[in-house]
GROMACS .gro file of C-alpha atoms in nm:
model
  481
    1MET     CA    1  12.852   4.392  11.419
    2GLU     CA    2  12.544   4.254  11.226
    3GLY     CA    3  12.302   4.523  11.163
    4ALA     CA    4  12.480   4.799  11.334
    5GLU     CA    5  12.468   4.963  11.041
    6GLU     CA    6  12.146   5.103  11.070
    7PHE     CA    7  12.234   5.253  11.348
    8MET     CA    8  12.474   5.481  11.197
    9LYS     CA    9  12.205   5.692  11.009
   10TYR     CA   10  11.890   5.883  11.099
   11ARG     CA   11  11.606   5.714  11.140
   12SER     CA   12  11.254   5.871  11.176
   13PRO     CA   13  11.110   5.822  11.508
   14LEU     CA   14  10.783   5.800  11.385
   15VAL     CA   15  10.857   5.466  11.208
   16SER     CA   16  11.121   5.324  11.449
   17ARG     CA   17  10.928   5.393  11.751
   18TYR     CA   18  10.594   5.490  11.696
   19ALA     CA   19  10.391   5.375  11.412
   20SER     CA   20  10.138   5.100  11.327
   21LYS     CA   21  10.282   4.838  11.049
   22GLU     CA   22  10.008   4.899  10.852
   23MET     CA   23  10.065   5.264  10.847
   24ALA     CA   24  10.395   5.220  10.781
   25TYR     CA   25  10.362   4.972  10.484
   26ASN     CA   26  10.091   5.226  10.341
   27PHE     CA   27  10.411   5.472  10.267
   28SER     CA   28  10.644   5.204  10.211
   29ASP     CA   29  10.876   5.144   9.913
   30LYS     CA   30  10.744   4.826   9.859
   31LYS     CA   31  10.385   4.971   9.856
   32LYS     CA   32  10.452   5.245   9.639
   33PHE     CA   33  10.678   5.062   9.353
   34THR     CA   34  10.441   4.738   9.353
   35THR     CA   35  10.146   4.973   9.325
   36TRP     CA   36  10.358   5.182   9.003
   37ARG     CA   37  10.373   4.805   8.856
   38LYS     CA   38  10.022   4.752   8.907
   39LEU     CA   39   9.916   5.087   8.718
   40TRP     CA   40  10.120   5.026   8.466
   41ILE     CA   41   9.933   4.648   8.440
   42PHE     CA   42   9.606   4.853   8.449
   43LEU     CA   43   9.706   5.080   8.197
   44ALA     CA   44   9.803   4.776   7.972
   45LYS     CA   45   9.509   4.575   7.980
   46ALA     CA   46   9.290   4.869   7.955
   47GLU     CA   47   9.484   4.971   7.608
   48LYS     CA   48   9.468   4.595   7.464
   49ALA     CA   49   9.080   4.602   7.575
   50LEU     CA   50   9.043   4.905   7.360
   51GLY     CA   51   9.258   4.787   7.082
   52LEU     CA   52   9.590   4.863   7.110
   53PRO     CA   53   9.839   4.552   7.002
   54ILE     CA   54   9.900   4.449   7.342
   55THR     CA   55   9.904   4.091   7.376
   56ASP     CA   56   9.786   3.861   7.663
   57ALA     CA   57  10.147   3.695   7.696
   58GLN     CA   58  10.293   4.051   7.763
   59VAL     CA   59   9.987   4.127   8.016
   60GLN     CA   60  10.054   3.803   8.193
   61GLU     CA   61  10.438   3.857   8.213
   62MET     CA   62  10.391   4.161   8.383
   63GLU     CA   63  10.160   4.028   8.618
   64SER     CA   64  10.399   3.767   8.710
   65HIS     CA   65  10.633   4.014   8.805
   66ALA     CA   66  10.425   4.286   9.006
   67GLU     CA   67  10.597   4.197   9.319
   68ASP     CA   68  10.954   4.089   9.293
   69ILE     CA   69  11.127   4.417   9.265
   70ASP     CA   70  11.478   4.463   9.224
   71PHE     CA   71  11.567   4.745   9.421
   72THR     CA   72  11.929   4.709   9.393
   73MET     CA   73  11.880   4.758   9.044
   74ALA     CA   74  11.625   5.027   9.074
   75ALA     CA   75  11.871   5.261   9.267
   76GLU     CA   76  12.135   5.196   9.006
   77GLU     CA   77  11.931   5.296   8.723
   78GLU     CA   78  11.816   5.607   8.903
   79ARG     CA   79  12.227   5.681   8.956
   80LYS     CA   80  12.217   5.661   8.622
   81LEU     CA   81  11.935   5.852   8.461
   82ARG     CA   82  11.821   6.067   8.730
   83HIS     CA   83  11.475   5.982   8.698
   84ASP     CA   84  11.305   5.763   8.961
   85VAL     CA   85  11.015   5.657   8.732
   86MET     CA   86  11.247   5.591   8.426
   87ALA     CA   87  11.473   5.387   8.686
   88HIS     CA   88  11.181   5.147   8.783
   89VAL     CA   89  11.056   5.117   8.390
   90HIS     CA   90  11.382   4.991   8.294
   91THR     CA   91  11.399   4.752   8.610
   92PHE     CA   92  11.018   4.656   8.569
   93ALA     CA   93  11.131   4.577   8.136
   94HIS     CA   94  11.451   4.382   8.268
   95CYS     CA   95  11.222   4.116   8.414
   96CYS     CA   96  10.952   4.160   8.115
   97PRO     CA   97  11.157   4.149   7.826
   98THR     CA   98  10.849   4.055   7.577
   99ALA     CA   99  10.645   4.347   7.744
  100ALA     CA  100  10.932   4.583   7.760
  101ALA     CA  101  10.803   4.760   7.490
  102ILE     CA  102  10.430   4.847   7.624
  103ILE     CA  103  10.495   4.924   7.937
  104HIS     CA  104  10.428   5.293   8.050
  105LEU     CA  105  10.254   5.325   7.701
  106GLY     CA  106  10.130   5.703   7.637
  107ALA     CA  107  10.208   5.761   7.976
  108THR     CA  108  10.396   6.065   8.186
  109SER     CA  109  10.551   6.026   8.515
  110CYS     CA  110  10.281   6.142   8.700
  111TYR     CA  111  10.048   5.851   8.571
  112VAL     CA  112  10.259   5.637   8.819
  113GLY     CA  113  10.337   5.914   9.093
  114ASP     CA  114  10.026   6.114   9.171
  115ASN     CA  115   9.786   5.802   9.080
  116THR     CA  116   9.990   5.595   9.326
  117ASP     CA  117   9.975   5.901   9.611
  118LEU     CA  118   9.595   5.913   9.530
  119ILE     CA  119   9.588   5.568   9.642
  120MET     CA  120   9.820   5.594   9.941
  121LEU     CA  121   9.582   5.888  10.078
  122ARG     CA  122   9.288   5.692  10.027
  123ASP     CA  123   9.467   5.343  10.170
  124GLY     CA  124   9.561   5.606  10.491
  125PHE     CA  125   9.260   5.718  10.570
  126ASP     CA  126   9.080   5.362  10.543
  127ILE     CA  127   9.325   5.303  10.791
  128LEU     CA  128   9.280   5.600  11.003
  129LEU     CA  129   8.878   5.589  11.031
  130PRO     CA  130   8.834   5.247  11.217
  131LYS     CA  131   9.102   5.397  11.504
  132LEU     CA  132   8.924   5.711  11.520
  133ALA     CA  133   8.565   5.518  11.542
  134ARG     CA  134   8.737   5.286  11.811
  135VAL     CA  135   8.854   5.610  12.008
  136ILE     CA  136   8.511   5.780  11.988
  137ASP     CA  137   8.396   5.421  12.131
  138ARG     CA  138   8.554   5.415  12.437
  139LEU     CA  139   8.543   5.787  12.502
  140ALA     CA  140   8.155   5.727  12.449
  141ASN     CA  141   8.143   5.413  12.706
  142PHE     CA  142   8.356   5.640  12.963
  143ALA     CA  143   8.096   5.918  12.904
  144GLU     CA  144   7.818   5.707  12.947
  145LYS     CA  145   7.959   5.560  13.283
  146TYR     CA  146   8.006   5.865  13.431
  147ALA     CA  147   7.742   6.070  13.274
  148ASP     CA  148   7.589   6.170  13.649
  149LEU     CA  149   7.902   6.179  13.878
  150PRO     CA  150   7.933   6.555  13.902
  151THR     CA  151   8.283   6.732  13.904
  152LEU     CA  152   8.393   7.087  13.938
  153GLY     CA  153   8.373   7.282  13.602
  154PHE     CA  154   8.624   7.502  13.506
  155THR     CA  155   8.647   7.816  13.295
  156HIS     CA  156   8.972   8.022  13.279
  157TYR     CA  157   9.098   7.737  13.498
  158GLN     CA  158   8.895   7.858  13.757
  159PRO     CA  159   8.681   7.642  13.979
  160ALA     CA  160   8.330   7.709  13.795
  161GLN     CA  161   7.996   7.550  13.798
  162LEU     CA  162   7.945   7.225  13.847
  163THR     CA  163   7.944   6.969  13.520
  164THR     CA  164   7.972   6.586  13.551
  165VAL     CA  165   8.266   6.363  13.424
  166GLY     CA  166   8.089   6.218  13.132
  167LYS     CA  167   7.963   6.569  13.001
  168ARG     CA  168   8.307   6.695  12.990
  169ALA     CA  169   8.389   6.375  12.791
  170CYS     CA  170   8.133   6.484  12.574
  171LEU     CA  171   8.275   6.796  12.491
  172TRP     CA  172   8.642   6.596  12.357
  173LEU     CA  173   8.346   6.411  12.152
  174GLN     CA  174   8.153   6.590  12.009
  175ASP     CA  175   8.542   6.748  11.847
  176LEU     CA  176   8.612   6.393  11.727
  177ALA     CA  177   8.293   6.356  11.576
  178MET     CA  178   8.363   6.643  11.376
  179ASP     CA  179   8.706   6.491  11.289
  180MET     CA  180   8.509   6.166  11.190
  181ARG     CA  181   8.291   6.337  10.939
  182ASN     CA  182   8.584   6.577  10.819
  183LEU     CA  183   8.833   6.240  10.731
  184GLN     CA  184   8.563   6.095  10.563
  185ARG     CA  185   8.442   6.350  10.359
  186ALA     CA  186   8.802   6.385  10.253
  187ARG     CA  187   8.837   6.056  10.167
  188ASP     CA  188   8.521   6.012   9.981
  189ASP     CA  189   8.622   6.349   9.801
  190LEU     CA  190   8.927   6.153   9.667
  191ARG     CA  191   8.936   6.135   9.290
  192PHE     CA  192   9.186   5.905   9.073
  193ARG     CA  193   9.421   6.157   8.826
  194GLY     CA  194   9.357   5.870   8.547
  195VAL     CA  195   9.555   5.895   8.254
  196LYS     CA  196   9.574   6.259   8.142
  197GLY     CA  197   9.904   6.282   7.964
  198THR     CA  198  10.200   6.529   8.025
  199THR     CA  199  10.012   6.835   8.031
  200GLY     CA  200   9.648   6.675   8.123
  201THR     CA  201   9.531   6.754   7.767
  202GLN     CA  202   9.562   6.352   7.697
  203ALA     CA  203   9.713   6.438   7.363
  204SER     CA  204   9.931   6.125   7.357
  205PHE     CA  205   9.631   5.879   7.441
  206LEU     CA  206   9.449   6.088   7.126
  207GLN     CA  207   9.715   5.991   6.927
  208LEU     CA  208   9.757   5.632   7.046
  209PHE     CA  209   9.401   5.574   6.945
  210GLN     CA  210   9.365   5.811   6.606
  211GLY     CA  211   9.201   6.050   6.739
  212ASP     CA  212   8.906   5.873   6.895
  213HIS     CA  213   8.797   6.086   7.146
  214ASP     CA  214   8.554   5.804   7.312
  215LYS     CA  215   8.838   5.546   7.332
  216VAL     CA  216   9.037   5.784   7.517
  217GLU     CA  217   8.774   5.838   7.785
  218GLU     CA  218   8.683   5.491   7.822
  219LEU     CA  219   9.017   5.421   7.893
  220ASP     CA  220   9.063   5.664   8.170
  221ARG     CA  221   8.738   5.516   8.283
  222MET     CA  222   8.863   5.162   8.302
  223VAL     CA  223   9.175   5.218   8.425
  224THR     CA  224   8.996   5.441   8.727
  225ASP     CA  225   8.805   5.183   8.823
  226MET     CA  226   9.057   4.903   8.793
  227ALA     CA  227   9.237   5.078   9.039
  228GLY     CA  228   8.899   5.125   9.268
  229PHE     CA  229   8.789   5.462   9.226
  230LYS     CA  230   8.443   5.591   9.136
  231LYS     CA  231   8.557   5.913   8.963
  232ALA     CA  232   8.884   6.079   8.812
  233TYR     CA  233   8.934   6.456   8.805
  234LEU     CA  234   8.780   6.577   8.486
  235VAL     CA  235   9.077   6.862   8.439
  236THR     CA  236   9.421   6.844   8.565
  237GLY     CA  237   9.760   6.989   8.474
  238GLN     CA  238  10.054   6.752   8.468
  239THR     CA  239   9.959   6.648   8.855
  240TYR     CA  240   9.617   6.665   9.003
  241SER     CA  241   9.576   6.976   9.184
  242ARG     CA  242   9.780   7.025   9.488
  243LYS     CA  243   9.470   7.177   9.659
  244VAL     CA  244   9.370   6.778   9.720
  245ASP     CA  245   9.674   6.742   9.956
  246VAL     CA  246   9.577   7.099  10.180
  247ASP     CA  247   9.241   6.917  10.195
  248CYS     CA  248   9.350   6.622  10.313
  249LEU     CA  249   9.616   6.723  10.495
  250SER     CA  250   9.381   7.016  10.699
  251THR     CA  251   9.158   6.709  10.825
  252LEU     CA  252   9.437   6.560  10.989
  253ALA     CA  253   9.594   6.902  11.148
  254SER     CA  254   9.215   6.969  11.262
  255LEU     CA  255   9.246   6.617  11.429
  256GLY     CA  256   9.566   6.733  11.587
  257ALA     CA  257   9.399   7.038  11.719
  258THR     CA  258   9.129   6.778  11.865
  259VAL     CA  259   9.359   6.551  12.047
  260HIS     CA  260   9.587   6.810  12.170
  261LYS     CA  261   9.320   6.962  12.374
  262ILE     CA  262   9.181   6.643  12.474
  263CYS     CA  263   9.534   6.540  12.615
  264THR     CA  264   9.605   6.880  12.786
  265ASP     CA  265   9.277   6.814  12.979
  266ILE     CA  266   9.360   6.517  13.090
  267ARG     CA  267   9.687   6.616  13.207
  268LEU     CA  268   9.544   6.907  13.390
  269LEU     CA  269   9.310   6.641  13.548
  270ALA     CA  270   9.572   6.399  13.622
  271ASN     CA  271   9.779   6.706  13.859
  272LEU     CA  272   9.446   6.755  14.050
  273LYS     CA  273   9.483   6.394  14.064
  274GLU     CA  274   9.128   6.334  13.929
  275ILE     CA  275   9.176   6.167  13.672
  276GLU     CA  276   9.451   5.922  13.529
  277GLU     CA  277   9.580   5.751  13.234
  278PRO     CA  278   9.684   5.395  13.214
  279PHE     CA  279   9.978   5.313  13.408
  280GLU     CA  280  10.180   5.010  13.400
  281LYS     CA  281  10.245   4.826  13.691
  282GLU     CA  282  10.678   4.826  13.624
  283GLN     CA  283  10.645   5.165  13.445
  284ILE     CA  284  10.866   5.404  13.581
  285GLY     CA  285  10.737   5.769  13.619
  286SER     CA  286  11.056   5.973  13.634
  287SER     CA  287  11.424   5.854  13.740
  288ALA     CA  288  11.448   6.112  14.005
  289MET     CA  289  11.144   6.078  14.174
  290PRO     CA  290  11.044   5.744  14.173
  291TYR     CA  291  10.706   5.817  14.342
  292LYS     CA  292  10.596   5.999  14.018
  293ARG     CA  293  10.301   5.899  13.788
  294ASN     CA  294  10.358   6.116  13.494
  295PRO     CA  295  10.108   6.121  13.195
  296MET     CA  296  10.339   6.032  12.936
  297ARG     CA  297  10.101   5.924  12.684
  298SER     CA  298   9.922   6.213  12.710
  299GLU     CA  299  10.215   6.396  12.654
  300ARG     CA  300  10.333   6.212  12.381
  301CYS     CA  301   9.974   6.281  12.193
  302CYS     CA  302  10.024   6.674  12.259
  303SER     CA  303  10.412   6.648  12.124
  304LEU     CA  304  10.298   6.469  11.803
  305ALA     CA  305   9.997   6.668  11.762
  306ARG     CA  306  10.183   6.969  11.748
  307HIS     CA  307  10.382   6.833  11.455
  308LEU     CA  308  10.089   6.746  11.303
  309VAL     CA  309   9.916   7.067  11.291
  310ALA     CA  310  10.280   7.213  11.190
  311LEU     CA  311  10.293   6.991  10.865
  312MET     CA  312   9.978   7.174  10.730
  313ALA     CA  313  10.179   7.470  10.645
  314ASP     CA  314  10.362   7.241  10.380
  315PRO     CA  315  10.070   7.152  10.168
  316LEU     CA  316   9.955   7.503  10.150
  317GLN     CA  317  10.240   7.655  10.032
  318THR     CA  318  10.313   7.385   9.793
  319ALA     CA  319   9.974   7.498   9.656
  320SER     CA  320  10.046   7.865   9.637
  321VAL     CA  321  10.357   7.830   9.455
  322GLN     CA  322  10.247   7.557   9.148
  323TRP     CA  323  10.322   7.736   8.813
  324LEU     CA  324  10.076   7.659   8.512
  325GLU     CA  325  10.046   7.300   8.451
  326ARG     CA  326  10.307   7.171   8.726
  327THR     CA  327  10.665   7.255   8.872
  328LEU     CA  328  10.897   7.004   9.029
  329ASP     CA  329  10.920   7.201   9.373
  330ASP     CA  330  10.643   6.994   9.512
  331SER     CA  331  10.781   6.659   9.498
  332ALA     CA  332  11.072   6.646   9.757
  333ASN     CA  333  10.817   6.826  10.005
  334ARG     CA  334  10.552   6.580   9.933
  335ARG     CA  335  10.756   6.277  10.032
  336ILE     CA  336  10.801   6.424  10.353
  337SER     CA  337  10.466   6.594  10.430
  338LEU     CA  338  10.246   6.339  10.297
  339PRO     CA  339  10.347   6.003  10.517
  340GLU     CA  340  10.422   6.232  10.818
  341SER     CA  341  10.094   6.362  10.831
  342PHE     CA  342   9.950   6.012  10.801
  343LEU     CA  343  10.204   5.839  11.003
  344THR     CA  344  10.164   6.104  11.282
  345ALA     CA  345   9.764   6.072  11.280
  346ASP     CA  346   9.806   5.697  11.314
  347ILE     CA  347  10.032   5.724  11.628
  348ILE     CA  348   9.804   5.988  11.830
  349LEU     CA  349   9.499   5.788  11.751
  350SER     CA  350   9.677   5.425  11.893
  351THR     CA  351   9.794   5.602  12.197
  352LEU     CA  352   9.499   5.776  12.236
  353GLN     CA  353   9.268   5.448  12.228
  354ASN     CA  354   9.532   5.294  12.470
  355ILE     CA  355   9.456   5.624  12.691
  356THR     CA  356   9.051   5.609  12.652
  357GLU     CA  357   9.073   5.230  12.701
  358GLY     CA  358   9.242   5.265  13.032
  359LEU     CA  359   9.139   5.613  13.199
  360VAL     CA  360   9.107   5.576  13.552
  361VAL     CA  361   8.880   5.809  13.767
  362TYR     CA  362   8.909   5.908  14.152
  363PRO     CA  363   8.540   5.989  14.275
  364LYS     CA  364   8.699   6.035  14.614
  365VAL     CA  365   8.942   6.356  14.482
  366ILE     CA  366   8.668   6.466  14.266
  367GLU     CA  367   8.412   6.467  14.581
  368ARG     CA  368   8.675   6.653  14.796
  369HIS     CA  369   8.736   6.918  14.539
  370ILE     CA  370   8.367   6.972  14.505
  371ARG     CA  371   8.335   6.981  14.883
  372HIS     CA  372   8.573   7.269  14.879
  373GLU     CA  373   8.397   7.499  14.645
  374LEU     CA  374   8.048   7.405  14.684
  375PRO     CA  375   7.975   7.647  14.969
  376PHE     CA  376   8.028   7.932  14.782
  377MET     CA  377   7.844   7.821  14.504
  378ALA     CA  378   7.549   7.707  14.696
  379THR     CA  379   7.510   8.094  14.838
  380GLU     CA  380   7.260   8.188  14.615
  381ASN     CA  381   7.043   7.863  14.673
  382ILE     CA  382   7.111   7.938  15.077
  383ILE     CA  383   6.961   8.276  15.014
  384MET     CA  384   6.669   8.164  14.800
  385ALA     CA  385   6.574   7.936  15.059
  386MET     CA  386   6.629   8.243  15.350
  387VAL     CA  387   6.377   8.428  15.133
  388LYS     CA  388   6.122   8.147  15.090
  389ALA     CA  389   6.119   8.096  15.492
  390GLY     CA  390   6.053   8.476  15.529
  391GLY     CA  391   6.408   8.644  15.514
  392ASN     CA  392   6.511   8.986  15.377
  393ARG     CA  393   6.704   8.934  15.059
  394GLN     CA  394   6.926   9.219  15.112
  395ASP     CA  395   7.000   9.117  15.469
  396CYS     CA  396   7.115   8.748  15.370
  397HIS     CA  397   7.289   8.887  15.118
  398GLU     CA  398   7.516   9.064  15.335
  399LYS     CA  399   7.529   8.776  15.607
  400ILE     CA  400   7.656   8.547  15.354
  401ARG     CA  401   7.885   8.780  15.196
  402VAL     CA  402   8.067   8.871  15.526
  403LEU     CA  403   8.055   8.512  15.630
  404SER     CA  404   8.211   8.395  15.253
  405GLN     CA  405   8.498   8.655  15.297
  406GLU     CA  406   8.587   8.486  15.626
  407ALA     CA  407   8.570   8.140  15.497
  408ALA     CA  408   8.782   8.261  15.170
  409ALA     CA  409   9.025   8.411  15.420
  410VAL     CA  410   9.067   8.083  15.567
  411VAL     CA  411   9.131   7.915  15.265
  412LYS     CA  412   9.356   8.180  15.117
  413GLN     CA  413   9.574   8.329  15.413
  414GLU     CA  414   9.554   7.998  15.667
  415GLY     CA  415   9.582   7.706  15.407
  416GLY     CA  416   9.270   7.575  15.587
  417ASP     CA  417   8.927   7.407  15.431
  418ASN     CA  418   8.628   7.599  15.316
  419ASP     CA  419   8.453   7.652  15.672
  420LEU     CA  420   8.153   7.890  15.521
  421LEU     CA  421   7.889   7.580  15.573
  422ALA     CA  422   8.024   7.572  15.974
  423ARG     CA  423   7.961   7.955  15.973
  424VAL     CA  424   7.619   7.923  15.826
  425GLN     CA  425   7.549   7.641  16.080
  426LYS     CA  426   7.674   7.854  16.379
  427ASP     CA  427   7.500   8.194  16.285
  428PRO     CA  428   7.146   8.203  16.451
  429TYR     CA  429   6.992   8.424  16.156
  430PHE     CA  430   7.015   8.081  15.926
  431SER     CA  431   6.808   7.885  16.192
  432PRO     CA  432   6.530   7.848  15.985
  433ILE     CA  433   6.644   7.661  15.724
  434LEU     CA  434   6.927   7.461  15.881
  435GLY     CA  435   6.739   7.123  15.845
  436GLN     CA  436   6.769   7.221  15.423
  437LEU     CA  437   7.134   7.257  15.442
  438ASP     CA  438   7.223   6.893  15.304
  439ALA     CA  439   6.962   6.927  15.040
  440LEU     CA  440   7.069   7.269  14.941
  441LEU     CA  441   7.433   7.133  14.941
  442ASP     CA  442   7.389   6.812  14.700
  443PRO     CA  443   7.597   6.829  14.411
  444LYS     CA  444   7.359   6.648  14.174
  445THR     CA  445   7.142   6.966  14.255
  446PHE     CA  446   7.401   7.186  14.048
  447ILE     CA  447   7.516   6.979  13.740
  448GLY     CA  448   7.190   7.096  13.555
  449ARG     CA  449   7.084   6.856  13.267
  450ALA     CA  450   7.411   6.731  13.239
  451PRO     CA  451   7.324   6.342  13.255
  452GLN     CA  452   7.051   6.405  12.997
  453GLN     CA  453   7.243   6.602  12.750
  454VAL     CA  454   7.512   6.296  12.773
  455ALA     CA  455   7.246   6.063  12.699
  456ARG     CA  456   7.074   6.234  12.416
  457PHE     CA  457   7.426   6.317  12.267
  458LEU     CA  458   7.545   5.959  12.266
  459THR     CA  459   7.226   5.848  12.106
  460GLU     CA  460   7.163   6.096  11.843
  461GLU     CA  461   7.477   6.154  11.740
  462ILE     CA  462   7.742   5.920  11.842
  463ARG     CA  463   7.618   5.577  11.794
  464PRO     CA  464   7.482   5.614  11.448
  465LEU     CA  465   7.826   5.770  11.362
  466LEU     CA  466   8.027   5.441  11.487
  467GLU     CA  467   7.759   5.193  11.297
  468PRO     CA  468   7.957   5.153  11.017
  469TYR     CA  469   8.258   5.036  11.192
  470LYS     CA  470   8.097   4.783  11.453
  471SER     CA  471   8.305   4.490  11.263
  472LYS     CA  472   8.631   4.686  11.360
  473MET     CA  473   8.558   4.752  11.732
  474ASP     CA  474   8.717   4.480  11.927
  475VAL     CA  475   9.074   4.597  11.831
  476LYS     CA  476   9.275   4.671  12.132
  477ILE     CA  477   9.591   4.867  12.169
  478GLU     CA  478   9.916   4.728  12.336
  479LEU     CA  479  10.148   5.029  12.320
  480GLU     CA  480  10.502   4.898  12.286
  481LEU     CA  481  10.667   5.187  12.462
   0.00000   0.00000   0.00000
């Protein structure tokens, strides 16, 4: 059957099921090898401008074939040569016979390999940053909308003092804002490897330019500029330092930890039926239990976030075992860990944007949960009110303690509702403050400065962070699965 052969071999679900087209293309063979050709063209142009005997016709021939790669020929050449870069040098030379003699002139494999990796890392960050900005924007709108909606806080996953739905979202936002700054810094810190030669000394280029150090430095600067980088690393071995990969992937792993925490919180709140992620009209939660509305998107984010965090071990170990100027045991590992980290980050951000665009809040459920716990939390307010009405603090404390224990027994042993308030109302001791009970139990009096904190946080920290991405905020995410 036509096309059936693709189902006869393993396909990474990162690409076949989840990743965006732009991120999948960023790490594709097409992007990689056309970038190699562009780098050879940059090198030839710069070498020509600095006086090497390279003609306009040779450069034009290379430019006219920058995109039309014969992948079949390249694969056959690699089978023969056992060298991917030389396989593509030969393939490029085949369609550029006039320029064949000057392709890759003075360069080593890492000129195309490492520089292309740096371009892909930079472009990968450029894909991720607007997506992260949109997640932050959607969540900021959610936080603003629910800034003053009281909800139970939880410590140790046990009911604690009240917060608000919006304030809790700001805890998520704060972590995402840190990730935003980390990704931007990692992107901006990237430099180009440039033209450094086999061990980083630029010896081959110094020979080409007959000992002219200024021309070698200008060559490095020109190629770096043509590749769209402001700076090149001043010193390298054969490769750029693999600590650069550590720096990049650590920011993505940190993002993974953030997303895992957010989506775990959403899953816990979904269990309480206080908040739910979007659920499509025809979506099936369980094949056996048709009533279920499982938080599938949040679970996917958690699953992939664990993979993203785990990938961090690869660049750390790779950087630690690079011997002297370079060893090749980095190569196979980096072919997997670099693309997978960016693909995974791309997927969880797209999924999280979809979640945050459709989060559903159930205020009545939240209110019911508050009613179950608030009487216990209000006991200190009741004691203070009684003292102001002339009561004795110790006597009041004992009365409240006894009534609280009785109410707790009803909840825990009988499965009933918290009836502490009814017990207080029935006890003649508390008659001086019965008229104040509604005010003493108003949930909004228990949320402190949460709404004000939300407003200030969004105004001072979140909105300015999003300003550079205003033009990219209108993209919506429709998940295919």
